[in-house]
Short mmCIF file of C-alpha atoms in Angstrom, two decimals:
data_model
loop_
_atom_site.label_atom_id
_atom_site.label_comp_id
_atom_site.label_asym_id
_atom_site.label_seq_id
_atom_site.Cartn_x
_atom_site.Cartn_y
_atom_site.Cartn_z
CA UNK A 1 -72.85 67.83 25.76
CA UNK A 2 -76.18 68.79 27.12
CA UNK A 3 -78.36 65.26 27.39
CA UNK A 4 -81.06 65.26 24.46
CA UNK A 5 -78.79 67.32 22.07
CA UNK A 6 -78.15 64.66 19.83
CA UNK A 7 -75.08 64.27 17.27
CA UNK A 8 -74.35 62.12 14.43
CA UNK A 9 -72.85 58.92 15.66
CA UNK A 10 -73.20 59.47 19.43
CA UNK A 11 -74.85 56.34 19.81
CA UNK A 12 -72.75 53.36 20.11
CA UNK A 13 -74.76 49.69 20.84
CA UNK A 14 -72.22 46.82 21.37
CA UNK A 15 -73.36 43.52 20.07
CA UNK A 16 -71.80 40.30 22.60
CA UNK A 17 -70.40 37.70 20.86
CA UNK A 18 -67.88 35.24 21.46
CA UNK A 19 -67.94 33.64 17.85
CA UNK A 20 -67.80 35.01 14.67
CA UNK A 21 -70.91 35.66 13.03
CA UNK A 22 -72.30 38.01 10.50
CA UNK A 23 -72.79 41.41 12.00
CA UNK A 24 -74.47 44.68 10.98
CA UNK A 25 -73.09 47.14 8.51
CA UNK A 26 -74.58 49.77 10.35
CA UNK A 27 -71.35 52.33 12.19
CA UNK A 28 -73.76 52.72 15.02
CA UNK A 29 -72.86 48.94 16.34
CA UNK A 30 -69.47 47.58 17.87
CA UNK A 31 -69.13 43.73 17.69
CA UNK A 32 -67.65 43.03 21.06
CA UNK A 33 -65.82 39.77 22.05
CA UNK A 34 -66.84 38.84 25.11
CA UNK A 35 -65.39 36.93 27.97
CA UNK A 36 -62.05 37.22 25.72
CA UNK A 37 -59.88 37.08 28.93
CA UNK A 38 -58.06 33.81 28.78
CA UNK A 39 -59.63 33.24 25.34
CA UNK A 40 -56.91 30.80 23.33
CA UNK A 41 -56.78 29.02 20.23
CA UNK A 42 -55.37 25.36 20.13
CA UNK A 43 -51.72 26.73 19.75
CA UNK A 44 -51.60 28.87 22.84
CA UNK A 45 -52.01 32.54 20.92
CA UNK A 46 -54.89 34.81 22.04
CA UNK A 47 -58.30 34.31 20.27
CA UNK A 48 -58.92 37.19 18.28
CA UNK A 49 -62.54 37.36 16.03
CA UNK A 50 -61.33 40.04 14.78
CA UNK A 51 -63.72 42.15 16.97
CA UNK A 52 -62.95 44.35 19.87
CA UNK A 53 -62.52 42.66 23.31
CA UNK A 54 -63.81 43.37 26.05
CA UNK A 55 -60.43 42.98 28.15
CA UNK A 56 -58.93 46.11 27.22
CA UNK A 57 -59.14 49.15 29.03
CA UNK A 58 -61.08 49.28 32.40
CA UNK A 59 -62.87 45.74 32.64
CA UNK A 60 -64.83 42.82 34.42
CA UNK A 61 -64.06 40.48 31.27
CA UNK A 62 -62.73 37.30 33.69
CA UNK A 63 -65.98 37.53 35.17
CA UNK A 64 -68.04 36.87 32.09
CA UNK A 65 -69.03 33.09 32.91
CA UNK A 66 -70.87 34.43 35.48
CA UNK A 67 -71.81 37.65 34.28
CA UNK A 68 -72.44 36.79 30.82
CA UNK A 69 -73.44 39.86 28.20
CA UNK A 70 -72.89 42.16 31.58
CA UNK A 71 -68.96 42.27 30.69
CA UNK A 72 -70.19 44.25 27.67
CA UNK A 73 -71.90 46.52 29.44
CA UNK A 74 -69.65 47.27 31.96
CA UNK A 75 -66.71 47.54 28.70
CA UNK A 76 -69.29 49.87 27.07
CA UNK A 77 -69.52 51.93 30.29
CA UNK A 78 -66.87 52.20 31.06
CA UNK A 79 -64.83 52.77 27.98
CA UNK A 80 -66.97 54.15 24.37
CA UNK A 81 -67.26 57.91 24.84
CA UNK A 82 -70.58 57.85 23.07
CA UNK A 83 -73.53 60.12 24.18
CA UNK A 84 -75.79 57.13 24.02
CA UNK A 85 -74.75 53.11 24.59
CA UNK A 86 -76.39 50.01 24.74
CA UNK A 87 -76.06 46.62 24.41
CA UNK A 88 -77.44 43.68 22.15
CA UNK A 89 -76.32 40.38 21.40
CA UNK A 90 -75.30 38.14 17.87
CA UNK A 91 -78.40 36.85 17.57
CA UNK A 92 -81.07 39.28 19.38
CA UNK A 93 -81.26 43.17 18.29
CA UNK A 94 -84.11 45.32 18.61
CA UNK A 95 -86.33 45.76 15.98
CA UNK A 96 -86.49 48.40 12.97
CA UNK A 97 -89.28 49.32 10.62
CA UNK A 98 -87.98 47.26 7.98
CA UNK A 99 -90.20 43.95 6.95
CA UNK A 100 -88.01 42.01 5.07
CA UNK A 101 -87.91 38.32 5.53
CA UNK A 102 -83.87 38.70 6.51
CA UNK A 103 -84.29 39.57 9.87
CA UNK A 104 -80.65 41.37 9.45
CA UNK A 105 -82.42 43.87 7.34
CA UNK A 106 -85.04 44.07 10.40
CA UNK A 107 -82.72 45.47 12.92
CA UNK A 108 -83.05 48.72 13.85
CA UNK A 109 -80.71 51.68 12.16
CA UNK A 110 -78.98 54.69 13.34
CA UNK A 111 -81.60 57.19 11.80
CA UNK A 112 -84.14 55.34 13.37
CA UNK A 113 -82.71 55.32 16.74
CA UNK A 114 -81.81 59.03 16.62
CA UNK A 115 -85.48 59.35 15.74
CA UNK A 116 -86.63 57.57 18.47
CA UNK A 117 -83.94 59.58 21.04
CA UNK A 118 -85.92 63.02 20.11
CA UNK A 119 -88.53 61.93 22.53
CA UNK A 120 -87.11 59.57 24.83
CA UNK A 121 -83.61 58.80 27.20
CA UNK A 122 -84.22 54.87 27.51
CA UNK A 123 -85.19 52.10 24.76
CA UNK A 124 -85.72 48.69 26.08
CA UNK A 125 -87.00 45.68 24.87
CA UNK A 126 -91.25 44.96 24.49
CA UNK A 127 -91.67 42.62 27.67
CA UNK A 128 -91.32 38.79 27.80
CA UNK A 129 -95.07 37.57 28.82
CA UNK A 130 -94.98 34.43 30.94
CA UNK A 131 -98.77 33.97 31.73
CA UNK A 132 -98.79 31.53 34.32
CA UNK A 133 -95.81 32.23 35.92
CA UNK A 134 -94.63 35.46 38.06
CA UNK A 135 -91.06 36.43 36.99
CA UNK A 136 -89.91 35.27 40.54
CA UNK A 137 -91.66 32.23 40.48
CA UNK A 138 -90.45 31.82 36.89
CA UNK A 139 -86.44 32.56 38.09
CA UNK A 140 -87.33 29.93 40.98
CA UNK A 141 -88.28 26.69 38.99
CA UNK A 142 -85.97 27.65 36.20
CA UNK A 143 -82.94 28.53 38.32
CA UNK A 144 -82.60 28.88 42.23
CA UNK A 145 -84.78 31.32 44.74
CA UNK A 146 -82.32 32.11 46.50
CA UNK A 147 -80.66 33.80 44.03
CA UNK A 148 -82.99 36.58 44.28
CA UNK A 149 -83.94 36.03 47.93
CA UNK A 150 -80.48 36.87 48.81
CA UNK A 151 -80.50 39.92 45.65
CA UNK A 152 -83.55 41.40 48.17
CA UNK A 153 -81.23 41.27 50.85
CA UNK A 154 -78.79 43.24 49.51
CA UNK A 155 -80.89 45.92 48.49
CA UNK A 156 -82.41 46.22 52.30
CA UNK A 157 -78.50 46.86 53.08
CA UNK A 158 -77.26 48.85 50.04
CA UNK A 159 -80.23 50.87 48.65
CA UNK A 160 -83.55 50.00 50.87
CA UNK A 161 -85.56 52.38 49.11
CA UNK A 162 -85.81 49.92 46.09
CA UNK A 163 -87.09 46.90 47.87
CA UNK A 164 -90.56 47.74 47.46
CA UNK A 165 -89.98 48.40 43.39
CA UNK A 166 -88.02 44.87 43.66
CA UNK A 167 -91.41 43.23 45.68
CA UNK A 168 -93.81 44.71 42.73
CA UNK A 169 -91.51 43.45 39.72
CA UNK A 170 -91.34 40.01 41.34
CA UNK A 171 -95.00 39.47 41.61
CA UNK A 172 -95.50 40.57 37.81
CA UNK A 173 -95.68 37.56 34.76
CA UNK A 174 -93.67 39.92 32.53
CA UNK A 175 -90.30 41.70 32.14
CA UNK A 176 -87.78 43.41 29.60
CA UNK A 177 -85.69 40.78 29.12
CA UNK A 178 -82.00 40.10 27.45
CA UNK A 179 -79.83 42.38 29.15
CA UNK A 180 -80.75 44.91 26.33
CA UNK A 181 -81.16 48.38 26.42
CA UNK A 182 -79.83 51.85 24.98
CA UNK A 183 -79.74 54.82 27.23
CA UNK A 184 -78.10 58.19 27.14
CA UNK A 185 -74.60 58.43 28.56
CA UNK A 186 -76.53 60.14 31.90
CA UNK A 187 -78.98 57.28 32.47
CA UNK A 188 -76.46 54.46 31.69
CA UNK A 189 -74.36 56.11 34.56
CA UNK A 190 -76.86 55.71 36.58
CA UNK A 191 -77.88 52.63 36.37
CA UNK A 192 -74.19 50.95 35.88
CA UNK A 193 -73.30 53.04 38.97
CA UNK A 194 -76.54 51.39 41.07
CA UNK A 195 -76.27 47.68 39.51
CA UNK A 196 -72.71 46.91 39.76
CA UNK A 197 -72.07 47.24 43.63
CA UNK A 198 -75.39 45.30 44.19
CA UNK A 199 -73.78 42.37 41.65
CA UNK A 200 -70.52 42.92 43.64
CA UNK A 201 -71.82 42.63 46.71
CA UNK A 202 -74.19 39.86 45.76
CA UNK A 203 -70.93 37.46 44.38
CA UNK A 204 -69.90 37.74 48.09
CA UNK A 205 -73.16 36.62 49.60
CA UNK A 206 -73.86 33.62 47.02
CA UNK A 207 -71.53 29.98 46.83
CA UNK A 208 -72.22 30.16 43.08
CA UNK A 209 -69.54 27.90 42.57
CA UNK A 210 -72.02 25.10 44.33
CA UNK A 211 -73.90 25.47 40.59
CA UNK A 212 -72.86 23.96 37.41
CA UNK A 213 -71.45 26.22 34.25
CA UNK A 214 -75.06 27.20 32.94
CA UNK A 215 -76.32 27.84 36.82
CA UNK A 216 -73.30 29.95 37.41
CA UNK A 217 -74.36 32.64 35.13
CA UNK A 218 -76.75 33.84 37.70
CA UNK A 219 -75.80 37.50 37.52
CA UNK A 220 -76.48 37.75 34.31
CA UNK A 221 -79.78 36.80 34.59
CA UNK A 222 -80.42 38.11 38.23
CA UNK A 223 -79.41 41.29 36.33
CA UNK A 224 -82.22 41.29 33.72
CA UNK A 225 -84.89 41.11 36.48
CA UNK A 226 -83.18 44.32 38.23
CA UNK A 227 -83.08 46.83 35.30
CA UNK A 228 -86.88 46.34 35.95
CA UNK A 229 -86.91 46.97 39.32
CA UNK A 230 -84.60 50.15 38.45
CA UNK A 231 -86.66 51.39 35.69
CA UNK A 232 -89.84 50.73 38.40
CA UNK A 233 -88.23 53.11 41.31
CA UNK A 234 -87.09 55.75 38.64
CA UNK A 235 -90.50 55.72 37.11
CA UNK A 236 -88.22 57.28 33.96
CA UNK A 237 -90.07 57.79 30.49
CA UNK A 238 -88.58 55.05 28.04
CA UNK A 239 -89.70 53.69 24.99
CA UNK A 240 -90.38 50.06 24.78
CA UNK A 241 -89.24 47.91 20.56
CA UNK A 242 -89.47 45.00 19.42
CA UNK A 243 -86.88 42.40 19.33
CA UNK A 244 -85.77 40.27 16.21
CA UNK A 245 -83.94 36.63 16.68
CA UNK A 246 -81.46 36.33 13.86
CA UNK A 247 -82.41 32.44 14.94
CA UNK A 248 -85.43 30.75 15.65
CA UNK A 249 -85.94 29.79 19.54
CA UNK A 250 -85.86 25.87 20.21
CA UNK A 251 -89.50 25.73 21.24
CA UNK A 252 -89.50 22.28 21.29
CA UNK A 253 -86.71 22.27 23.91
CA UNK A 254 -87.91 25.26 25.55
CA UNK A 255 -91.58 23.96 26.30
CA UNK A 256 -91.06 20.96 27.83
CA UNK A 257 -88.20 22.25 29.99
CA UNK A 258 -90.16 24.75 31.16
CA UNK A 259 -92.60 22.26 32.07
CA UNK A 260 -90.48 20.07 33.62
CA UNK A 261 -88.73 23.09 35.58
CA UNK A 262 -92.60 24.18 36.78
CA UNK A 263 -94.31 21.00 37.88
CA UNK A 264 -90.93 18.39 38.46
CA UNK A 265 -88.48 20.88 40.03
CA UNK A 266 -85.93 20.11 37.26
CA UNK A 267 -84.00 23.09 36.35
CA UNK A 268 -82.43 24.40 32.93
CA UNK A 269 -79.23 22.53 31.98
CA UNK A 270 -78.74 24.69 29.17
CA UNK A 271 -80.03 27.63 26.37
CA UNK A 272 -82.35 27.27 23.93
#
């Protein structure tokens, strides 16, 4: 199919989950489990939540505690034969016109996303402001530098035109954030195609097992700072929504971590 010649139900968004939760009504979404490889209950048989895992068919799912939501993707990618995928997670979706107090009824529908693809081949989310923090400097007391001091030097030996892109994103005190995006089937090629082998190579650069569980997850989050730098070097026309929180962010965890992270070197232990 020709890309902007848009079908009913060619867009398929996978929500990540690995518990059971309430989830949309909406055809347009596909509650993924992920991280279901090796998944048990207490008597031995395979977890099931009664969503589709993300172990089936061509997949990275053993590598989700260190790729997080990124399994998804990569299922998504490699696997729906929809014109136009994303991703979003349990408890973060992007944002419809709806202005209910039920923030379920808030997330964004299928007409409204086929609305939204007349005009434009990438939605991702409004950007994360940190104000008095660059997003590497951010990454750095949150998490470890080197992390995306090494990321830098695989892109000088994989794909050296985007270092420059990666320099300008790193200097900047906001992002899109989450892992989240929708893109037609063309663009998510693309990008899936160019992230992946930087990840790959990346695991073989990094002793991530030096970290604890939540530091671990690295290329996950490494990841969320590189769809920027892609989206920079592509200079591609996308179209920036909101994003609703099914639940409300622990801001008084969050602050003071982020405090302590900035001014006493202690890094996160753990979401908010």
């Amino acid at each position: 199919m020709e890309e902007g010649k848009l079908s009913k139900k060619d867009i398929k968004i996978v929500i990540a989950a690995h518990k059971p939760y309430r989830m949309p009504e909406d055809t347009m979404y596909v509650p993924l489990h992920v991280g279901a490889e090796g998944k048990k209950n207490p008597d031995g048989t395979p977890l099931d939540l009664g969503y589709q895992k993300d172990n089936e068919g061509d997949n990275i799912s053993a590598k989700n505690p260190n790729y997080c939501e990124l399994t998804g993707i990569y299922y998504a990618w490699k696997n729906i034969p929809a014109e136009y995928l994303g991703l979003v997670h349990y408890r973060r979706y992007f944002k419809g016109k709806n202005k209910s107090k039920d923030p379920f009824a808030c997330i964004v529908t299928e007409p409204e996303m086929e609305k939204i693809f007349e005009t434009h081949r990438i939605v991702v989310p409004k950007k994360r402001k940190y104000y008095i923090e660059t997003l590497y400097s951010h990454y750095a007391h949150t998490h470890y530098a080197e992390h995306l001091d090494i990321t830098r030097e695989v892109l000088k030996q994989i794909c050296p035109e985007y270092v420059t892109a990666f320099d300008r994103v790193m200097k900047r005190t906001s992002g899109h954030m989450f892992n989240m995006f929708i893109m037609s089937r063309k663009k998510c090629n693309e990008y899936c195609s160019w992230l992946f082998p930087i990840l790959e190579e990346l695991e073989k650069q990094v002793d991530f097992n030096q970290y604890d569980a939540f530091q671990r997850r690295m290329f996950g989050r490494v990841s969320e700072l590189l769809l920027n730098v892609w989206i920079e070097q592509k200079q591609y026309n996308y179209q920036r929504v909101p994003v609703v929180n099914i639940e409300k962010s622990n801001l008084h965890k969050r602050i003071p971590a982020f405090l302590k992270a900035k001014f006493l070197n202690k890094k996160y232990s753990g979401s908010f």
